[in-house]
CSV table of C-alpha atoms in Angstrom, one decimal:
chain,number,residue,atom,x,y,z
A,1,MET,CA,-55.6,-103.2,275.8
A,2,LYS,CA,-53.7,-101.6,273.0
A,3,THR,CA,-51.7,-104.7,272.7
A,4,SER,CA,-54.8,-106.9,272.5
A,5,LYS,CA,-56.5,-104.6,269.9
A,6,GLY,CA,-53.5,-104.5,267.7
A,7,TRP,CA,-53.3,-108.3,267.9
A,8,HIS,CA,-57.0,-108.5,266.8
A,9,ILE,CA,-56.5,-106.2,263.9
A,10,SER,CA,-53.5,-108.1,262.9
A,11,MET,CA,-55.4,-111.3,263.0
A,12,GLY,CA,-58.2,-109.8,261.0
A,13,ASP,CA,-55.8,-108.6,258.4
A,14,MET,CA,-54.3,-112.0,258.1
A,15,GLN,CA,-57.8,-113.5,257.6
A,16,ILE,CA,-58.6,-111.1,254.8
A,17,MET,CA,-55.3,-111.7,253.0
A,18,PRO,CA,-55.5,-114.7,250.7
A,19,GLY,CA,-53.6,-117.6,251.9
A,20,SER,CA,-50.7,-119.1,249.9
A,21,ARG,CA,-51.6,-121.8,247.3
A,22,HIS,CA,-49.7,-125.0,246.5
A,23,ARG,CA,-48.8,-125.0,242.8
A,24,PRO,CA,-47.4,-127.9,240.9
A,25,PRO,CA,-43.8,-127.2,240.2
A,26,MET,CA,-44.2,-128.2,236.4
A,27,ARG,CA,-47.3,-126.2,235.6
A,28,LYS,CA,-45.6,-123.1,234.1
A,29,PRO,CA,-43.2,-125.2,231.9
A,30,MET,CA,-46.1,-127.3,230.7
A,31,TRP,CA,-48.0,-124.3,229.4
A,32,ILE,CA,-44.9,-123.2,227.5
A,33,ILE,CA,-44.5,-126.7,225.9
A,34,VAL,CA,-48.2,-126.7,224.9
A,35,LEU,CA,-47.9,-123.2,223.4
A,36,VAL,CA,-44.8,-124.2,221.4
A,37,LEU,CA,-46.6,-127.3,220.1
A,38,PHE,CA,-49.6,-125.3,219.1
A,39,VAL,CA,-47.4,-122.8,217.2
A,40,CYS,CA,-45.6,-125.7,215.4
A,41,VAL,CA,-48.9,-127.3,214.4
A,42,PHE,CA,-50.1,-124.0,213.1
A,43,LEU,CA,-47.0,-123.4,211.0
A,44,MET,CA,-47.1,-126.9,209.6
A,45,CYS,CA,-50.8,-126.5,208.6
A,46,ALA,CA,-50.0,-123.1,207.0
A,47,TYR,CA,-47.2,-124.6,205.0
A,48,ILE,CA,-49.2,-127.6,203.8
A,49,TYR,CA,-52.5,-125.7,203.3
A,50,PRO,CA,-51.5,-122.1,202.5
A,51,PRO,CA,-54.4,-119.6,202.5
A,52,HIS,CA,-55.6,-118.4,199.2
A,53,SER,CA,-58.2,-115.7,200.0
A,54,SER,CA,-57.1,-112.1,200.7
A,55,THR,CA,-59.0,-112.0,204.0
A,56,ALA,CA,-57.0,-115.0,205.2
A,57,CYS,CA,-53.8,-113.2,204.5
A,58,PHE,CA,-54.3,-110.1,206.8
A,59,PHE,CA,-51.0,-110.7,208.4
A,60,SER,CA,-49.2,-110.1,205.1
A,61,SER,CA,-49.4,-106.8,203.2
A,62,ARG,CA,-48.1,-108.6,200.0
A,63,GLY,CA,-50.7,-111.4,199.8
A,64,CYS,CA,-50.5,-115.0,200.7
A,65,LYS,CA,-47.2,-116.7,200.9
A,66,SER,CA,-46.1,-120.2,201.9
A,67,ILE,CA,-43.7,-120.8,204.7
A,68,SER,CA,-41.0,-121.5,202.0
A,69,ALA,CA,-41.3,-117.8,201.0
A,70,TRP,CA,-40.2,-116.8,204.5
A,71,LEU,CA,-37.2,-119.0,204.6
A,72,PRO,CA,-33.8,-117.9,203.2
A,73,PRO,CA,-33.5,-118.5,199.5
A,74,VAL,CA,-31.7,-121.7,198.3
A,75,PRO,CA,-28.3,-120.7,197.0
A,76,ALA,CA,-28.2,-120.8,193.2
A,77,ARG,CA,-26.0,-123.6,191.7
A,78,VAL,CA,-22.8,-122.3,190.3
A,79,TYR,CA,-22.5,-123.1,186.6
A,80,THR,CA,-19.3,-124.8,185.3
A,81,ASP,CA,-17.2,-123.1,182.7
A,82,GLU,CA,-18.5,-125.4,180.0
A,83,GLU,CA,-22.2,-124.6,180.9
A,84,ILE,CA,-21.5,-120.8,180.8
A,85,ALA,CA,-19.9,-121.1,177.4
A,86,SER,CA,-22.7,-123.4,176.1
A,87,ARG,CA,-25.5,-121.2,177.4
A,88,ALA,CA,-23.9,-118.1,176.0
A,89,VAL,CA,-23.7,-119.6,172.5
A,90,ILE,CA,-27.3,-121.0,172.7
A,91,ARG,CA,-28.7,-117.8,174.0
A,92,ASP,CA,-27.0,-115.8,171.2
A,93,ILE,CA,-28.4,-118.1,168.5
A,94,LEU,CA,-31.9,-118.0,169.9
A,95,SER,CA,-31.9,-114.3,170.3
A,96,SER,CA,-30.7,-113.6,166.8
A,97,PRO,CA,-33.3,-112.7,164.2
A,98,PRO,CA,-34.4,-115.7,162.1
A,99,ILE,CA,-32.8,-116.0,158.7
A,100,VAL,CA,-35.2,-114.9,156.0
A,101,SER,CA,-35.2,-116.9,152.8
A,102,LYS,CA,-36.8,-115.9,149.5
A,103,ASN,CA,-37.5,-119.6,148.9
A,104,PRO,CA,-38.2,-121.2,152.3
A,105,LYS,CA,-38.1,-125.0,152.1
A,106,LEU,CA,-39.0,-128.0,154.3
A,107,ALA,CA,-36.2,-130.5,154.8
A,108,PHE,CA,-37.5,-134.1,154.9
A,109,MET,CA,-34.9,-136.3,156.6
A,110,PHE,CA,-35.5,-140.1,156.4
A,111,LEU,CA,-33.8,-142.3,158.9
A,112,SER,CA,-33.9,-145.8,157.5
A,113,PRO,CA,-31.9,-149.1,157.5
A,114,GLY,CA,-32.1,-149.4,153.8
A,115,ASP,CA,-34.8,-149.0,151.1
A,116,LEU,CA,-37.8,-146.7,151.6
A,117,PRO,CA,-40.9,-148.8,150.9
A,118,PHE,CA,-43.2,-145.8,150.6
A,119,GLU,CA,-41.2,-143.8,148.0
A,120,ARG,CA,-44.1,-144.0,145.6
A,121,LEU,CA,-46.5,-142.5,148.2
A,122,TRP,CA,-44.0,-139.7,149.0
A,123,ASP,CA,-43.5,-139.1,145.3
A,124,LYS,CA,-47.3,-138.5,145.0
A,125,PHE,CA,-47.0,-136.2,148.0
A,126,PHE,CA,-44.2,-134.1,146.6
A,127,GLN,CA,-45.5,-133.8,143.0
A,128,GLY,CA,-46.1,-130.2,141.9
A,129,HIS,CA,-44.2,-128.7,144.8
A,130,GLU,CA,-40.7,-128.7,143.4
A,131,GLY,CA,-38.5,-126.0,145.0
A,132,LYS,CA,-40.4,-126.1,148.3
A,133,PHE,CA,-38.7,-129.1,149.9
A,134,SER,CA,-35.4,-131.0,150.2
A,135,VAL,CA,-34.9,-134.7,150.8
A,136,TYR,CA,-32.1,-136.4,152.8
A,137,VAL,CA,-31.8,-140.2,153.4
A,138,HIS,CA,-29.6,-141.8,156.1
A,139,ALA,CA,-29.5,-145.6,155.3
A,140,SER,CA,-27.6,-147.3,158.0
A,141,LYS,CA,-27.3,-150.9,156.7
A,142,THR,CA,-27.7,-151.1,152.9
A,143,LYS,CA,-27.6,-148.6,150.2
A,144,PRO,CA,-31.2,-148.0,149.1
A,145,VAL,CA,-32.6,-148.4,145.5
A,146,HIS,CA,-34.8,-145.5,144.8
A,147,GLU,CA,-38.0,-145.5,142.8
A,148,SER,CA,-38.8,-141.8,143.0
A,149,ARG,CA,-36.8,-139.1,141.3
A,150,TYR,CA,-37.1,-136.9,144.4
A,151,PHE,CA,-34.9,-139.5,146.3
A,152,VAL,CA,-32.3,-140.1,143.7
A,153,ASP,CA,-28.8,-138.9,144.8
A,154,ARG,CA,-30.2,-137.7,148.1
A,155,ASP,CA,-28.3,-140.3,150.2
A,156,ILE,CA,-25.9,-138.8,152.7
A,157,ARG,CA,-22.9,-140.5,154.2
A,158,SER,CA,-24.3,-142.9,156.7
A,159,ASP,CA,-23.0,-145.0,159.6
A,160,GLN,CA,-24.2,-148.0,161.6
A,161,VAL,CA,-27.2,-147.4,163.9
A,162,VAL,CA,-27.9,-149.5,166.9
A,163,TRP,CA,-31.4,-149.2,168.4
A,164,GLY,CA,-31.4,-147.6,171.8
A,165,LYS,CA,-27.8,-146.3,171.6
A,166,ILE,CA,-26.3,-142.9,171.0
A,167,SER,CA,-25.6,-143.9,167.4
A,168,MET,CA,-29.3,-143.1,166.8
A,169,VAL,CA,-28.8,-139.5,167.9
A,170,ASP,CA,-25.6,-139.4,165.9
A,171,ALA,CA,-27.6,-140.3,162.8
A,172,GLU,CA,-30.2,-137.5,163.5
A,173,ARG,CA,-27.4,-135.0,164.0
A,174,ARG,CA,-25.8,-136.2,160.8
A,175,LEU,CA,-29.0,-135.6,158.9
A,176,LEU,CA,-29.4,-132.1,160.4
A,177,ALA,CA,-25.8,-131.2,159.5
A,178,ASN,CA,-26.4,-132.1,155.9
A,179,ALA,CA,-29.7,-130.3,155.7
A,180,LEU,CA,-28.4,-127.1,157.3
A,181,GLN,CA,-26.0,-126.7,154.5
A,182,ASP,CA,-28.9,-125.5,152.4
A,183,PRO,CA,-29.6,-121.9,153.6
A,184,ASP,CA,-33.2,-122.2,152.3
A,185,ASN,CA,-34.1,-125.1,154.5
A,186,MET,CA,-36.2,-123.4,157.3
A,187,HIS,CA,-37.9,-126.4,159.0
A,188,PHE,CA,-36.5,-129.9,159.5
A,189,VAL,CA,-38.6,-133.1,159.8
A,190,LEU,CA,-37.3,-136.4,160.9
A,191,LEU,CA,-39.1,-139.4,159.5
A,192,SER,CA,-38.6,-143.2,159.5
A,193,ASP,CA,-38.9,-145.7,156.6
A,194,SER,CA,-42.4,-146.6,158.0
A,195,CYS,CA,-43.8,-143.1,158.1
A,196,VAL,CA,-46.5,-141.9,155.7
A,197,PRO,CA,-48.1,-138.4,155.2
A,198,LEU,CA,-51.6,-137.8,156.5
A,199,TYR,CA,-52.3,-134.6,154.6
A,200,ASN,CA,-51.4,-133.0,151.3
A,201,PHE,CA,-48.2,-131.1,150.8
A,202,ASP,CA,-49.7,-127.6,151.1
A,203,TYR,CA,-51.3,-128.3,154.4
A,204,VAL,CA,-48.1,-129.8,155.9
A,205,TYR,CA,-46.0,-126.9,154.5
A,206,ASN,CA,-48.2,-124.2,156.0
A,207,TYR,CA,-48.6,-126.0,159.3
A,208,LEU,CA,-44.8,-126.3,159.8
A,209,MET,CA,-43.5,-123.2,158.1
A,210,TYR,CA,-45.7,-120.8,159.9
A,211,SER,CA,-45.6,-122.3,163.3
A,212,ASN,CA,-44.0,-120.2,166.1
A,213,ILE,CA,-42.5,-123.3,167.8
A,214,SER,CA,-40.8,-126.6,167.1
A,215,PHE,CA,-42.6,-129.9,167.5
A,216,VAL,CA,-40.4,-131.9,169.9
A,217,ASP,CA,-42.1,-134.4,172.1
A,218,CYS,CA,-41.4,-133.9,175.8
A,219,PHE,CA,-43.0,-135.0,179.1
A,220,LYS,CA,-42.0,-135.9,182.6
A,221,ASP,CA,-42.3,-139.6,183.5
A,222,PRO,CA,-41.4,-140.4,187.1
A,223,GLY,CA,-41.6,-144.2,186.4
A,224,PRO,CA,-38.9,-146.7,185.6
A,225,HIS,CA,-39.0,-146.0,181.8
A,226,GLY,CA,-38.6,-142.2,182.5
A,227,ASN,CA,-36.7,-140.8,185.5
A,228,GLY,CA,-35.8,-144.4,186.4
A,229,ARG,CA,-33.3,-144.2,183.6
A,230,TYR,CA,-31.5,-141.1,184.9
A,231,SER,CA,-27.9,-141.4,186.1
A,232,ASP,CA,-26.3,-139.1,188.8
A,233,HIS,CA,-23.2,-139.1,186.6
A,234,MET,CA,-25.0,-136.5,184.4
A,235,LEU,CA,-24.7,-134.0,187.3
A,236,PRO,CA,-24.2,-131.1,187.6
A,237,GLU,CA,-25.3,-130.1,184.0
A,238,VAL,CA,-28.3,-132.4,183.8
A,239,GLU,CA,-30.4,-132.6,186.9
A,240,VAL,CA,-33.1,-135.2,187.5
A,241,LYS,CA,-35.7,-132.4,187.7
A,242,ASP,CA,-35.0,-131.6,184.0
A,243,PHE,CA,-34.8,-135.2,182.8
A,244,ARG,CA,-37.6,-135.7,180.2
A,245,LYS,CA,-38.8,-138.3,177.8
A,246,GLY,CA,-40.4,-138.2,174.3
A,247,ALA,CA,-40.6,-139.7,170.9
A,248,GLN,CA,-37.6,-139.2,168.7
A,249,TRP,CA,-39.5,-138.1,165.6
A,250,PHE,CA,-39.2,-134.3,165.7
A,251,SER,CA,-39.9,-131.3,163.5
A,252,MET,CA,-37.9,-128.2,164.3
A,253,LYS,CA,-37.1,-124.7,163.2
A,254,ARG,CA,-33.8,-123.7,161.8
A,255,GLN,CA,-32.6,-121.9,165.0
A,256,HIS,CA,-33.3,-125.1,167.0
A,257,ALA,CA,-31.6,-127.3,164.5
A,258,ILE,CA,-28.5,-125.0,164.8
A,259,ILE,CA,-28.4,-125.2,168.6
A,260,VAL,CA,-28.7,-129.0,168.5
A,261,MET,CA,-25.6,-129.0,166.2
A,262,ALA,CA,-23.8,-126.5,168.5
A,263,ASP,CA,-24.4,-128.6,171.6
A,264,ASN,CA,-21.6,-130.9,172.8
A,265,LEU,CA,-22.0,-130.4,176.6
A,266,TYR,CA,-25.4,-132.1,177.1
A,267,TYR,CA,-24.9,-134.5,174.2
A,268,SER,CA,-21.7,-135.8,175.8
A,269,LYS,CA,-23.6,-136.6,179.0
A,270,PHE,CA,-26.1,-138.8,177.1
A,271,ARG,CA,-23.4,-140.3,175.1
A,272,ASP,CA,-21.5,-141.4,178.2
A,273,TYR,CA,-24.3,-142.2,180.6
A,274,CYS,CA,-27.4,-143.1,178.7
A,275,GLN,CA,-27.3,-146.5,177.1
A,276,PRO,CA,-29.0,-149.9,177.5
A,277,GLY,CA,-27.7,-151.9,180.4
A,278,LEU,CA,-25.5,-149.1,181.9
A,279,GLU,CA,-25.7,-149.4,185.8
A,280,GLY,CA,-28.6,-151.7,185.4
A,281,ARG,CA,-30.7,-149.1,183.6
A,282,ASN,CA,-32.0,-149.3,180.0
A,283,CYS,CA,-31.6,-145.7,179.1
A,284,ILE,CA,-32.6,-145.0,175.5
A,285,ALA,CA,-30.7,-141.9,174.3
A,286,ASP,CA,-32.9,-140.9,171.4
A,287,GLU,CA,-35.9,-140.9,173.8
A,288,HIS,CA,-34.3,-138.6,176.3
A,289,TYR,CA,-31.6,-136.4,174.8
A,290,LEU,CA,-33.6,-133.9,172.8
A,291,PRO,CA,-36.5,-133.6,175.3
A,292,THR,CA,-34.1,-133.0,178.1
A,293,PHE,CA,-31.9,-130.6,176.1
A,294,PHE,CA,-34.9,-128.4,175.1
A,295,GLN,CA,-36.3,-128.6,178.7
A,296,ILE,CA,-33.0,-127.0,179.8
A,297,VAL,CA,-32.3,-124.5,177.1
A,298,ASP,CA,-35.7,-123.5,175.6
A,299,PRO,CA,-38.7,-125.1,177.2
A,300,GLY,CA,-41.1,-122.5,175.9
A,301,GLY,CA,-39.9,-123.0,172.3
A,302,ILE,CA,-41.3,-126.5,171.8
A,303,ALA,CA,-44.8,-127.9,171.6
A,304,ASN,CA,-44.1,-130.9,173.9
A,305,TRP,CA,-45.7,-133.3,171.3
A,306,SER,CA,-44.6,-134.7,168.0
A,307,VAL,CA,-46.4,-134.3,164.7
A,308,THR,CA,-45.8,-138.0,163.9
A,309,HIS,CA,-48.5,-140.3,165.3
A,310,VAL,CA,-47.7,-143.7,166.8
A,311,ASP,CA,-49.9,-146.2,168.6
A,312,TRP,CA,-48.4,-147.5,171.9
A,313,SER,CA,-51.7,-149.1,173.0
A,314,GLU,CA,-50.2,-152.6,172.9
A,315,ARG,CA,-47.7,-151.6,175.6
A,316,LYS,CA,-44.7,-153.4,174.1
A,317,TRP,CA,-41.1,-152.2,173.5
A,318,HIS,CA,-42.2,-151.2,170.0
A,319,PRO,CA,-45.4,-149.5,168.8
A,320,LYS,CA,-48.2,-151.1,167.0
A,321,SER,CA,-47.5,-152.0,163.3
A,322,TYR,CA,-50.3,-151.4,160.8
A,323,ARG,CA,-50.9,-154.2,158.3
A,324,GLU,CA,-52.9,-154.3,155.1
A,325,HIS,CA,-56.2,-155.2,156.9
A,326,ASP,CA,-55.8,-152.3,159.3
A,327,VAL,CA,-55.6,-149.6,156.7
A,328,THR,CA,-59.0,-148.1,156.1
A,329,TYR,CA,-60.3,-144.6,155.5
A,330,GLU,CA,-61.8,-144.7,159.0
A,331,LEU,CA,-58.4,-145.4,160.6
A,332,LEU,CA,-56.7,-142.5,158.8
A,333,ARG,CA,-59.6,-140.1,159.5
A,334,ASN,CA,-59.5,-141.2,163.2
A,335,ILE,CA,-55.8,-140.3,163.4
A,336,THR,CA,-56.2,-137.0,161.7
A,337,SER,CA,-59.1,-136.0,164.0
A,338,ILE,CA,-56.9,-136.3,167.2
A,339,ASP,CA,-56.4,-132.8,168.6
A,340,VAL,CA,-55.2,-133.7,172.1
A,341,SER,CA,-51.7,-135.0,173.0
A,342,ILE,CA,-51.7,-137.9,175.5
A,343,HIS,CA,-48.9,-139.4,177.5
A,344,VAL,CA,-49.0,-142.2,180.1
A,345,THR,CA,-46.4,-142.5,182.8
A,346,SER,CA,-44.6,-145.8,183.4
A,347,ASP,CA,-45.0,-145.9,187.2
A,348,GLU,CA,-47.8,-147.8,189.1
A,349,LYS,CA,-50.1,-144.8,189.0
A,350,ARG,CA,-50.2,-144.9,185.2
A,351,GLU,CA,-51.0,-141.2,185.2
A,352,VAL,CA,-52.5,-139.8,182.0
A,353,GLN,CA,-51.1,-136.5,180.9
A,354,SER,CA,-53.0,-134.7,178.2
A,355,TRP,CA,-53.0,-131.2,176.7
A,356,PRO,CA,-54.5,-129.7,173.6
A,357,CYS,CA,-52.5,-129.4,170.4
A,358,LEU,CA,-52.1,-125.7,170.0
A,359,TRP,CA,-50.9,-124.2,166.7
A,360,ASN,CA,-50.1,-120.5,167.3
A,361,GLY,CA,-52.6,-120.6,170.1
A,362,VAL,CA,-55.4,-122.3,168.1
A,363,GLN,CA,-56.3,-126.0,168.8
A,364,LYS,CA,-55.7,-128.0,165.6
A,365,PRO,CA,-55.1,-131.7,164.7
A,366,CYS,CA,-51.9,-133.0,166.3
A,367,TYR,CA,-50.5,-135.2,163.6
A,368,LEU,CA,-49.2,-134.6,160.0
A,369,PHE,CA,-47.5,-138.0,159.7
A,370,ALA,CA,-48.0,-141.5,161.1
A,371,ARG,CA,-46.1,-144.8,161.6
A,372,LYS,CA,-45.5,-147.8,161.7
A,373,PHE,CA,-47.0,-148.9,158.4
A,374,THR,CA,-45.7,-152.2,156.9
A,375,PRO,CA,-44.7,-152.3,153.2
A,376,GLU,CA,-47.8,-154.4,152.3
A,377,THR,CA,-50.0,-151.3,153.0
A,378,LEU,CA,-48.6,-149.2,150.1
A,379,ASP,CA,-51.2,-150.0,147.5
A,380,LYS,CA,-54.1,-149.3,149.9
A,381,LEU,CA,-52.5,-146.0,151.0
A,382,LEU,CA,-51.9,-144.9,147.4
A,383,HIS,CA,-55.6,-145.6,146.7
A,384,LEU,CA,-56.8,-143.8,149.7
A,385,PHE,CA,-54.4,-140.9,149.7
A,386,SER,CA,-56.3,-138.3,147.6
A,387,ASN,CA,-59.4,-138.9,149.8
A,388,TYR,CA,-57.9,-138.9,153.4
A,389,SER,CA,-55.2,-136.3,152.8
A,390,THR,CA,-57.5,-133.3,152.1
A,391,PRO,CA,-58.2,-131.3,155.3
């Protein structure tokens, strides 16, 4: 009986105990794979769409950070000996107190193949302001015949200039070197033979002399006429992320003029690897050297736009030329009313980049000069000058 009862209890116990289940052999690893995939998707979403609200960043006591902030920092590039020396010199020049002159002057530097067809207009512009400006003329082809007394004996030793090549930059540096010899020259303006003033002298003088920046055109163009001209041979000193484009017609403070003359490192990269036809690229040195140089050494010290207006609406290799029938009071007023700088990239997107023209933090008209005016427009400009040049 005991044996039978014990068997009955044992059987009851077995019935109460849950029976063993058949589990698929891959179920546990499958859940692990699903969990790993979920975490990966979450991390990818967090990287692409980082949270911006403080409530969404409860997991971080220091606010929202992208995944890149959690990764080890990218090792800093080691500078070459030449870069260290160049940066030391440039940093020392920029940190030195600006030279104070009792008679600060503007240096007007004309880059021309020969004669200056608008000398009579510039003569009218300069009259009555003797002692506040200097004139320098670089004539690359023929010695000019001057009509204005302000241009007589102001020719510097010049050399041949070829469009698109480093000789254009050489001519600019040659003008700067001559103008820097006068310690009273505080601001340096590069102009062409087709440039004309848009305002009277006093307005131009005050605009440039009391600005806290230099007016060097500079923007990033990812297209074929921008970064498409970059060469890896410029590495390591010039990286593609710093490669910039801009008009060559600049206006810069004395300290910036000095560091341009002190530079050989970055200049040599453009001299050797930025020229038309090199490696199948049409790199134009005067459109890239100064914008890239200042992007590297003092990006906050330039305006990123030029004070010289030019019309590229025809989308050709050269800007629009103004002829006699184009010159009207309305044209000149329209140019002087522009207070936003606009650049268009050369890629398929044709991205329009625009920013206000800020003078010491205040939005003002962008342009003090304009080009390209043909010689036949001189008489019209002389007639209109006193009307359109007053702010």
